[in-house]
GROMACS .gro file of C-alpha atoms in nm:
model
  374
    1MET     CA    1  12.498  27.439  13.723
    2SER     CA    2  12.709  27.411  14.043
    3THR     CA    3  12.539  27.770  14.125
    4MET     CA    4  12.199  27.686  14.086
    5GLY     CA    5  12.006  27.590  14.349
    6ASP     CA    6  11.858  27.227  14.452
    7GLY     CA    7  11.534  27.269  14.292
    8THR     CA    8  11.663  27.440  13.962
    9ARG     CA    9  11.898  27.163  13.948
   10ALA     CA   10  11.674  26.893  14.024
   11VAL     CA   11  11.434  27.011  13.761
   12ARG     CA   12  11.708  27.027  13.476
   13ALA     CA   13  11.934  26.765  13.582
   14GLY     CA   14  12.051  26.530  13.295
   15LEU     CA   15  11.844  26.705  13.044
   16PRO     CA   16  11.999  26.666  12.682
   17GLU     CA   17  12.049  26.972  12.457
   18PRO     CA   18  11.727  27.098  12.317
   19GLU     CA   19  11.664  26.996  11.980
   20GLN     CA   20  11.357  27.142  11.753
   21PHE     CA   21  11.045  26.933  11.778
   22GLU     CA   22  11.200  26.669  12.050
   23PRO     CA   23  11.089  26.589  12.370
   24THR     CA   24  11.260  26.776  12.660
   25LEU     CA   25  11.292  26.450  12.850
   26PRO     CA   26  11.313  26.165  12.566
   27GLY     CA   27  11.106  25.865  12.625
   28PRO     CA   28  11.242  25.540  12.720
   29VAL     CA   29  11.452  25.334  12.500
   30PHE     CA   30  11.355  24.973  12.475
   31ALA     CA   31  11.649  24.780  12.281
   32ALA     CA   32  11.858  24.477  12.326
   33HIS     CA   33  12.072  24.545  12.034
   34PHE     CA   34  12.174  24.866  11.810
   35HIS     CA   35  12.264  24.892  11.457
   36LEU     CA   36  12.631  24.818  11.475
   37SER     CA   37  12.836  24.755  11.189
   38GLY     CA   38  13.237  24.747  11.188
   39GLU     CA   39  13.444  24.784  11.505
   40PRO     CA   40  13.243  24.808  11.836
   41VAL     CA   41  13.335  25.153  11.923
   42GLY     CA   42  13.028  25.361  11.968
   43PRO     CA   43  12.835  25.434  12.276
   44TYR     CA   44  12.547  25.215  12.242
   45THR     CA   45  12.619  24.846  12.137
   46TYR     CA   46  12.442  24.606  12.369
   47GLY     CA   47  12.157  24.634  12.575
   48ARG     CA   48  12.313  24.476  12.911
   49GLU     CA   49  12.615  24.720  12.885
   50THR     CA   50  12.448  25.066  12.795
   51ASN     CA   51  12.114  25.240  12.728
   52PRO     CA   52  12.050  25.624  12.622
   53THR     CA   53  11.772  25.622  12.898
   54TRP     CA   54  12.016  25.497  13.165
   55THR     CA   55  12.281  25.771  13.020
   56HIS     CA   56  12.036  26.069  13.106
   57LEU     CA   57  11.962  25.936  13.437
   58GLU     CA   58  12.321  25.876  13.509
   59ARG     CA   59  12.391  26.270  13.443
   60ALA     CA   60  12.107  26.367  13.657
   61ILE     CA   61  12.216  26.188  13.950
   62GLY     CA   62  12.589  26.300  13.882
   63GLU     CA   63  12.510  26.664  13.856
   64LEU     CA   64  12.309  26.618  14.191
   65GLU     CA   65  12.587  26.447  14.359
   66ALA     CA   66  12.859  26.668  14.277
   67PRO     CA   67  12.723  26.960  14.092
   68GLY     CA   68  12.997  27.129  13.879
   69GLU     CA   69  13.233  26.845  13.899
   70GLU     CA   70  13.321  26.557  13.656
   71VAL     CA   71  13.214  26.234  13.832
   72GLY     CA   72  13.086  25.872  13.705
   73THR     CA   73  12.730  25.764  13.818
   74THR     CA   74  12.609  25.378  13.750
   75VAL     CA   75  12.246  25.296  13.780
   76PHE     CA   76  12.137  24.931  13.902
   77ALA     CA   77  11.834  24.752  13.939
   78SER     CA   78  11.787  24.796  14.315
   79GLY     CA   79  11.972  24.922  14.597
   80MET     CA   80  12.117  24.616  14.702
   81ALA     CA   81  12.244  24.586  14.370
   82ALA     CA   82  12.457  24.891  14.408
   83ILE     CA   83  12.567  24.821  14.773
   84THR     CA   84  12.692  24.493  14.650
   85ALA     CA   85  12.865  24.610  14.326
   86VAL     CA   86  13.080  24.824  14.512
   87LEU     CA   87  13.196  24.552  14.788
   88LEU     CA   88  13.234  24.286  14.538
   89SER     CA   89  13.399  24.478  14.260
   90GLN     CA   90  13.674  24.598  14.517
   91VAL     CA   91  13.728  24.333  14.784
   92ARG     CA   92  13.913  23.989  14.738
   93SER     CA   93  13.959  23.692  14.976
   94GLY     CA   94  14.189  23.809  15.246
   95ASP     CA   95  14.084  24.143  15.250
   96ALA     CA   96  13.936  24.303  15.549
   97VAL     CA   97  13.618  24.536  15.536
   98VAL     CA   98  13.444  24.735  15.819
   99LEU     CA   99  13.094  24.746  15.798
  100PRO     CA  100  12.818  24.894  16.063
  101ASP     CA  101  12.635  24.663  16.291
  102ASP     CA  102  12.315  24.902  16.295
  103GLY     CA  103  12.293  24.951  15.923
  104TYR     CA  104  12.029  24.834  15.668
  105GLN     CA  105  11.863  24.502  15.745
  106ALA     CA  106  12.024  24.359  15.447
  107LEU     CA  107  12.382  24.402  15.538
  108PRO     CA  108  12.408  24.093  15.779
  109LEU     CA  109  12.300  23.887  15.462
  110VAL     CA  110  12.607  24.091  15.278
  111ARG     CA  111  12.808  24.009  15.564
  112GLU     CA  112  12.768  23.611  15.521
  113GLN     CA  113  12.824  23.615  15.173
  114LEU     CA  114  13.155  23.816  15.201
  115THR     CA  115  13.247  23.603  15.470
  116ALA     CA  116  13.171  23.297  15.274
  117TYR     CA  117  13.441  23.434  14.980
  118GLY     CA  118  13.719  23.467  15.248
  119VAL     CA  119  13.676  23.848  15.328
  120GLU     CA  120  13.740  23.949  15.732
  121VAL     CA  121  13.425  24.122  15.805
  122ARG     CA  122  13.451  24.371  16.103
  123THR     CA  123  13.172  24.569  16.240
  124ALA     CA  124  13.078  24.858  16.519
  125PRO     CA  125  12.800  25.089  16.546
  126THR     CA  126  12.748  25.411  16.357
  127GLY     CA  127  12.750  25.639  16.664
  128GLY     CA  128  13.033  25.774  16.842
  129ASP     CA  129  13.277  25.707  16.549
  130ALA     CA  130  13.294  25.341  16.662
  131GLN     CA  131  13.428  25.227  16.327
  132LEU     CA  132  13.740  25.442  16.349
  133ALA     CA  133  13.892  25.140  16.579
  134LEU     CA  134  13.879  24.877  16.322
  135LEU     CA  135  14.027  25.029  16.001
  136GLU     CA  136  14.390  24.905  16.050
  137GLY     CA  137  14.465  24.663  15.750
  138ALA     CA  138  14.097  24.723  15.592
  139LYS     CA  139  14.066  24.759  15.248
  140LEU     CA  140  13.705  24.953  15.239
  141LEU     CA  141  13.517  25.113  15.487
  142TRP     CA  142  13.129  25.136  15.456
  143ILE     CA  143  12.928  25.398  15.630
  144GLU     CA  144  12.557  25.460  15.665
  145SER     CA  145  12.481  25.776  15.804
  146PRO     CA  146  12.230  25.866  15.892
  147SER     CA  147  12.202  25.473  15.996
  148ASN     CA  148  11.869  25.308  15.927
  149PRO     CA  149  11.632  25.242  16.098
  150GLY     CA  150  11.794  25.388  16.423
  151LEU     CA  151  11.900  25.721  16.277
  152ASP     CA  152  12.258  25.751  16.424
  153VAL     CA  153  12.487  26.001  16.296
  154CYS     CA  154  12.882  25.938  16.226
  155ASP     CA  155  13.134  26.213  16.146
  156ILE     CA  156  13.171  26.115  15.764
  157ARG     CA  157  13.496  26.365  15.722
  158ARG     CA  158  13.658  26.237  16.031
  159LEU     CA  159  13.603  25.853  15.926
  160VAL     CA  160  13.686  25.925  15.573
  161LYS     CA  161  14.061  26.112  15.664
  162ALA     CA  162  14.112  25.805  15.933
  163ALA     CA  163  14.003  25.540  15.674
  164HIS     CA  164  14.238  25.716  15.375
  165ALA     CA  165  14.516  25.738  15.622
  166ALA     CA  166  14.491  25.365  15.688
  167GLY     CA  167  14.469  25.279  15.306
  168ALA     CA  168  14.126  25.206  15.285
  169LEU     CA  169  13.847  25.353  15.031
  170VAL     CA  170  13.557  25.473  15.191
  171ALA     CA  171  13.151  25.401  15.054
  172VAL     CA  172  12.880  25.578  15.210
  173ASP     CA  173  12.508  25.480  15.194
  174ASN     CA  174  12.335  25.804  15.155
  175THR     CA  175  12.003  25.630  15.107
  176LEU     CA  176  11.833  25.830  15.363
  177ALA     CA  177  11.949  26.160  15.312
  178THR     CA  178  11.970  26.169  14.937
  179PRO     CA  179  12.205  26.410  14.759
  180ILE     CA  180  12.028  26.716  14.837
  181GLY     CA  181  12.041  26.625  15.198
  182GLN     CA  182  12.439  26.534  15.202
  183ARG     CA  183  12.674  26.501  14.947
  184PRO     CA  184  12.924  26.216  15.030
  185LEU     CA  185  13.153  26.341  14.774
  186GLU     CA  186  13.206  26.644  14.914
  187LEU     CA  187  13.293  26.529  15.250
  188GLY     CA  188  13.579  26.296  15.083
  189ALA     CA  189  13.413  25.954  15.016
  190ASP     CA  190  13.496  25.766  14.713
  191PHE     CA  191  13.150  25.608  14.673
  192SER     CA  192  12.824  25.729  14.723
  193VAL     CA  193  12.605  25.498  14.709
  194ALA     CA  194  12.157  25.475  14.764
  195SER     CA  195  11.868  25.258  14.678
  196ASP     CA  196  11.666  25.498  14.481
  197THR     CA  197  11.352  25.313  14.535
  198LYS     CA  198  11.339  25.535  14.841
  199GLY     CA  199  11.341  25.936  14.861
  200MET     CA  200  11.518  25.959  14.539
  201THR     CA  201  11.213  25.871  14.316
  202GLY     CA  202  10.984  25.912  14.584
  203HIS     CA  203  10.666  25.722  14.484
  204GLY     CA  204  10.714  25.366  14.603
  205ASP     CA  205  10.645  25.213  14.268
  206ILE     CA  206  11.041  25.194  14.139
  207LEU     CA  207  11.335  24.952  14.249
  208LEU     CA  208  11.649  25.134  14.141
  209GLY     CA  209  11.977  25.192  14.319
  210HIS     CA  210  12.314  25.402  14.180
  211VAL     CA  211  12.677  25.439  14.271
  212THR     CA  212  12.866  25.779  14.188
  213CYS     CA  213  13.233  25.800  14.220
  214ARG     CA  214  13.464  26.074  14.170
  215ALA     CA  215  13.751  25.850  14.034
  216PRO     CA  216  13.728  25.723  13.683
  217GLY     CA  217  13.881  25.394  13.787
  218LEU     CA  218  13.644  25.313  14.007
  219THR     CA  219  13.340  25.415  13.821
  220ALA     CA  220  13.497  25.139  13.555
  221ASP     CA  221  13.530  24.876  13.842
  222VAL     CA  222  13.138  24.943  13.901
  223ARG     CA  223  13.024  24.929  13.549
  224ARG     CA  224  13.238  24.652  13.485
  225TRP     CA  225  13.049  24.463  13.796
  226ARG     CA  226  12.706  24.572  13.646
  227LYS     CA  227  12.807  24.428  13.297
  228VAL     CA  228  12.939  24.084  13.490
  229VAL     CA  229  12.642  24.026  13.667
  230GLY     CA  230  12.344  24.190  13.449
  231ALA     CA  231  12.200  24.398  13.720
  232ILE     CA  232  12.046  24.649  13.511
  233PRO     CA  233  11.757  24.875  13.566
  234GLY     CA  234  11.455  24.867  13.304
  235PRO     CA  235  11.450  25.155  13.064
  236MET     CA  236  11.079  25.252  13.206
  237GLU     CA  237  11.222  25.212  13.553
  238ALA     CA  238  11.516  25.466  13.471
  239TRP     CA  239  11.295  25.704  13.253
  240LEU     CA  240  11.059  25.708  13.547
  241ALA     CA  241  11.324  25.799  13.801
  242HIS     CA  242  11.446  26.060  13.582
  243ARG     CA  243  11.120  26.187  13.541
  244SER     CA  244  11.068  26.191  13.948
  245LEU     CA  245  11.394  26.354  14.022
  246ALA     CA  246  11.234  26.700  13.922
  247THR     CA  247  10.996  26.721  14.222
  248LEU     CA  248  11.300  26.596  14.438
  249GLN     CA  249  11.353  26.927  14.636
  250LEU     CA  250  11.002  27.018  14.640
  251ARG     CA  251  10.915  26.681  14.794
  252THR     CA  252  11.225  26.669  15.039
  253ASP     CA  253  11.163  26.996  15.193
  254ARG     CA  254  10.777  26.904  15.293
  255GLN     CA  255  10.897  26.593  15.418
  256CYS     CA  256  11.182  26.730  15.613
  257THR     CA  257  10.972  27.022  15.763
  258THR     CA  258  10.695  26.771  15.867
  259ALA     CA  259  10.926  26.543  16.008
  260LEU     CA  260  11.093  26.796  16.240
  261ALA     CA  261  10.710  26.892  16.332
  262LEU     CA  262  10.638  26.532  16.393
  263ALA     CA  263  10.959  26.499  16.626
  264GLU     CA  264  10.875  26.783  16.815
  265ALA     CA  265  10.507  26.660  16.884
  266LEU     CA  266  10.636  26.315  16.970
  267ALA     CA  267  10.910  26.469  17.224
  268LYS     CA  268  10.573  26.611  17.427
  269ARG     CA  269  10.426  26.255  17.460
  270THR     CA  270  10.518  26.081  17.790
  271GLU     CA  271  10.441  25.738  17.609
  272VAL     CA  272  10.706  25.806  17.325
  273THR     CA  273  11.076  25.695  17.419
  274GLY     CA  274  11.376  25.652  17.217
  275LEU     CA  275  11.293  25.961  16.995
  276ARG     CA  276  11.532  26.007  16.700
  277TYR     CA  277  11.562  26.245  16.415
  278PRO     CA  278  11.889  26.424  16.355
  279GLY     CA  279  11.739  26.748  16.254
  280LEU     CA  280  11.563  26.783  16.626
  281PRO     CA  281  11.817  27.012  16.854
  282THR     CA  282  11.775  26.784  17.128
  283ASP     CA  283  11.875  26.460  16.938
  284PRO     CA  284  12.222  26.315  17.007
  285SER     CA  285  12.337  26.332  16.663
  286TYR     CA  286  12.240  26.695  16.611
  287ALA     CA  287  12.559  26.866  16.643
  288THR     CA  288  12.726  26.623  16.400
  289ALA     CA  289  12.438  26.642  16.170
  290VAL     CA  290  12.439  26.977  16.122
  291LEU     CA  291  12.814  26.993  16.015
  292GLN     CA  292  12.761  26.751  15.681
  293MET     CA  293  12.370  26.760  15.633
  294ARG     CA  294  12.176  27.019  15.436
  295ARG     CA  295  11.842  26.840  15.513
  296PHE     CA  296  11.761  26.584  15.767
  297GLY     CA  297  11.541  26.358  15.589
  298SER     CA  298  11.206  26.215  15.609
  299VAL     CA  299  11.228  25.934  15.869
  300VAL     CA  300  11.185  25.960  16.224
  301SER     CA  301  11.176  25.679  16.479
  302PHE     CA  302  11.074  25.590  16.814
  303GLU     CA  303  10.958  25.349  17.088
  304LEU     CA  304  10.619  25.285  17.233
  305ALA     CA  305  10.631  25.051  17.515
  306ASP     CA  306  10.558  24.713  17.349
  307ARG     CA  307  10.459  24.514  17.052
  308GLU     CA  308  10.092  24.546  17.156
  309SER     CA  309  10.097  24.936  17.182
  310ALA     CA  310  10.297  24.949  16.851
  311GLU     CA  311  10.034  24.752  16.658
  312ARG     CA  312   9.745  24.925  16.812
  313PHE     CA  313   9.898  25.267  16.706
  314LEU     CA  314   9.955  25.130  16.354
  315SER     CA  315   9.624  24.992  16.323
  316ALA     CA  316   9.451  25.340  16.434
  317LEU     CA  317   9.646  25.548  16.155
  318ARG     CA  318   9.435  25.659  15.891
  319LEU     CA  319   9.653  25.847  15.663
  320VAL     CA  320   9.975  25.634  15.682
  321ASP     CA  321  10.036  25.312  15.530
  322ASP     CA  322  10.211  25.034  15.745
  323ALA     CA  323  10.468  24.949  15.473
  324THR     CA  324  10.840  24.872  15.508
  325SER     CA  325  10.974  25.142  15.251
  326PHE     CA  326  11.062  25.508  15.341
  327GLY     CA  327  11.091  25.836  15.143
  328GLY     CA  328  10.763  25.846  14.972
  329VAL     CA  329  10.495  26.113  14.937
  330ARG     CA  330  10.277  25.894  15.131
  331SER     CA  331  10.339  25.839  15.467
  332THR     CA  332  10.438  25.485  15.584
  333ALA     CA  333  10.531  25.341  15.950
  334GLU     CA  334  10.579  25.002  16.059
  335ARG     CA  335  10.702  24.790  16.346
  336ARG     CA  336  11.050  24.738  16.229
  337GLY     CA  337  11.092  24.436  16.474
  338ARG     CA  338  10.849  24.232  16.281
  339TRP     CA  339  11.153  24.144  15.994
  340GLY     CA  340  11.393  24.046  16.247
  341GLY     CA  341  11.782  24.137  16.171
  342ASP     CA  342  11.757  24.486  16.339
  343SER     CA  343  11.879  24.514  16.689
  344VAL     CA  344  11.546  24.706  16.780
  345ALA     CA  345  11.284  24.697  17.065
  346GLU     CA  346  10.958  24.508  16.986
  347GLY     CA  347  10.788  24.859  17.013
  348PHE     CA  348  11.031  25.038  16.759
  349ILE     CA  349  10.853  25.244  16.507
  350ARG     CA  350  11.013  25.372  16.171
  351PHE     CA  351  10.798  25.666  16.040
  352SER     CA  352  10.836  25.766  15.708
  353VAL     CA  353  10.682  26.155  15.670
  354GLY     CA  354  10.522  26.180  15.356
  355ALA     CA  355  10.373  26.492  15.154
  356GLU     CA  356  10.039  26.509  15.329
  357ASP     CA  357   9.944  26.853  15.465
  358PRO     CA  358  10.109  26.864  15.806
  359GLU     CA  359   9.820  26.978  16.007
  360ASP     CA  360   9.645  26.645  15.879
  361LEU     CA  361   9.944  26.405  15.942
  362LEU     CA  362  10.018  26.521  16.315
  363ALA     CA  363   9.648  26.515  16.393
  364ASP     CA  364   9.614  26.164  16.269
  365VAL     CA  365   9.944  26.048  16.482
  366GLU     CA  366   9.823  26.234  16.780
  367GLN     CA  367   9.496  26.025  16.763
  368ALA     CA  368   9.624  25.707  16.693
  369LEU     CA  369   9.849  25.744  17.014
  370ASP     CA  370   9.570  25.800  17.192
  371ALA     CA  371   9.407  25.534  17.087
  372ALA     CA  372   9.682  25.293  17.140
  373SER     CA  373   9.690  25.442  17.512
  374ARG     CA  374   9.353  25.319  17.569
   0.00000   0.00000   0.00000
């Protein structure tokens, strides 16, 4: 499948060989245990370890992450389960890890837990490849590019090369880009990690995460961690996720095209400041993003004057849900500062572009900005 286009690959990924009178995508397997006589040497023994529905989904994600290559993907109950599986399967007391200080809102909680376990945690911003200065003696570098919610981008190839030279493993949180926007393993990373709750499944109705590795030993580490902590997805969620992958390219292309149009429209509004979108030629990260990203994602961030202006804007939107996730077919937006934990201004808006008609969505944003300015 390495020579196929993204749409064809997404539609076909992970499907089993055709069998007469069988469905093209087998239904979810609901089983806590399997028939198992003699020694437990088969692929399916107990439901916390393996499940045929996971197998199909893991193969599908692997084909998207690294077309034509042998990689190992492990699916989890959530993105945070995937993130912590990488970190806690690799680091021990006395190790040092490098995290971004402008990443996902729950990373500070991870930092607290790692510190409690005796792990040294160093942090630096994503932008300007600032994490480079902290790599000496580190066991693992964690990259989030584009960062959430600030949408900064770092040079992944450069950071990977430096980290490997320093003896560190590299994990990339690829949630915002998805594998058809950016392939971290092709850029040299050891782990590609994502919350598939977001753009990968795209409908806002599944909690899921995954880790993909090229090295079998790292895959074994991650899978052992899943077995130990039991952070497994339900078979129905895994099946729905696989079903949803078929439209990944269609959804993403529509969302990215509209996101760029939205960024261009927002750039013309005098009340909008701090506009960020990696695919906008005037964005500070554009020069780096075009070297490593194939699509630039569905999220646009910007600031309005203050908390009140942001709330008026959100209240005036008619086609956009005020919700905290992103990457879905229905547009969402939120005043990110309401959660705490992110270093953002009170008027900071994270806007996730959905699959609505671009003209309708842009008109809605324009009228909401007008209403917020009155």
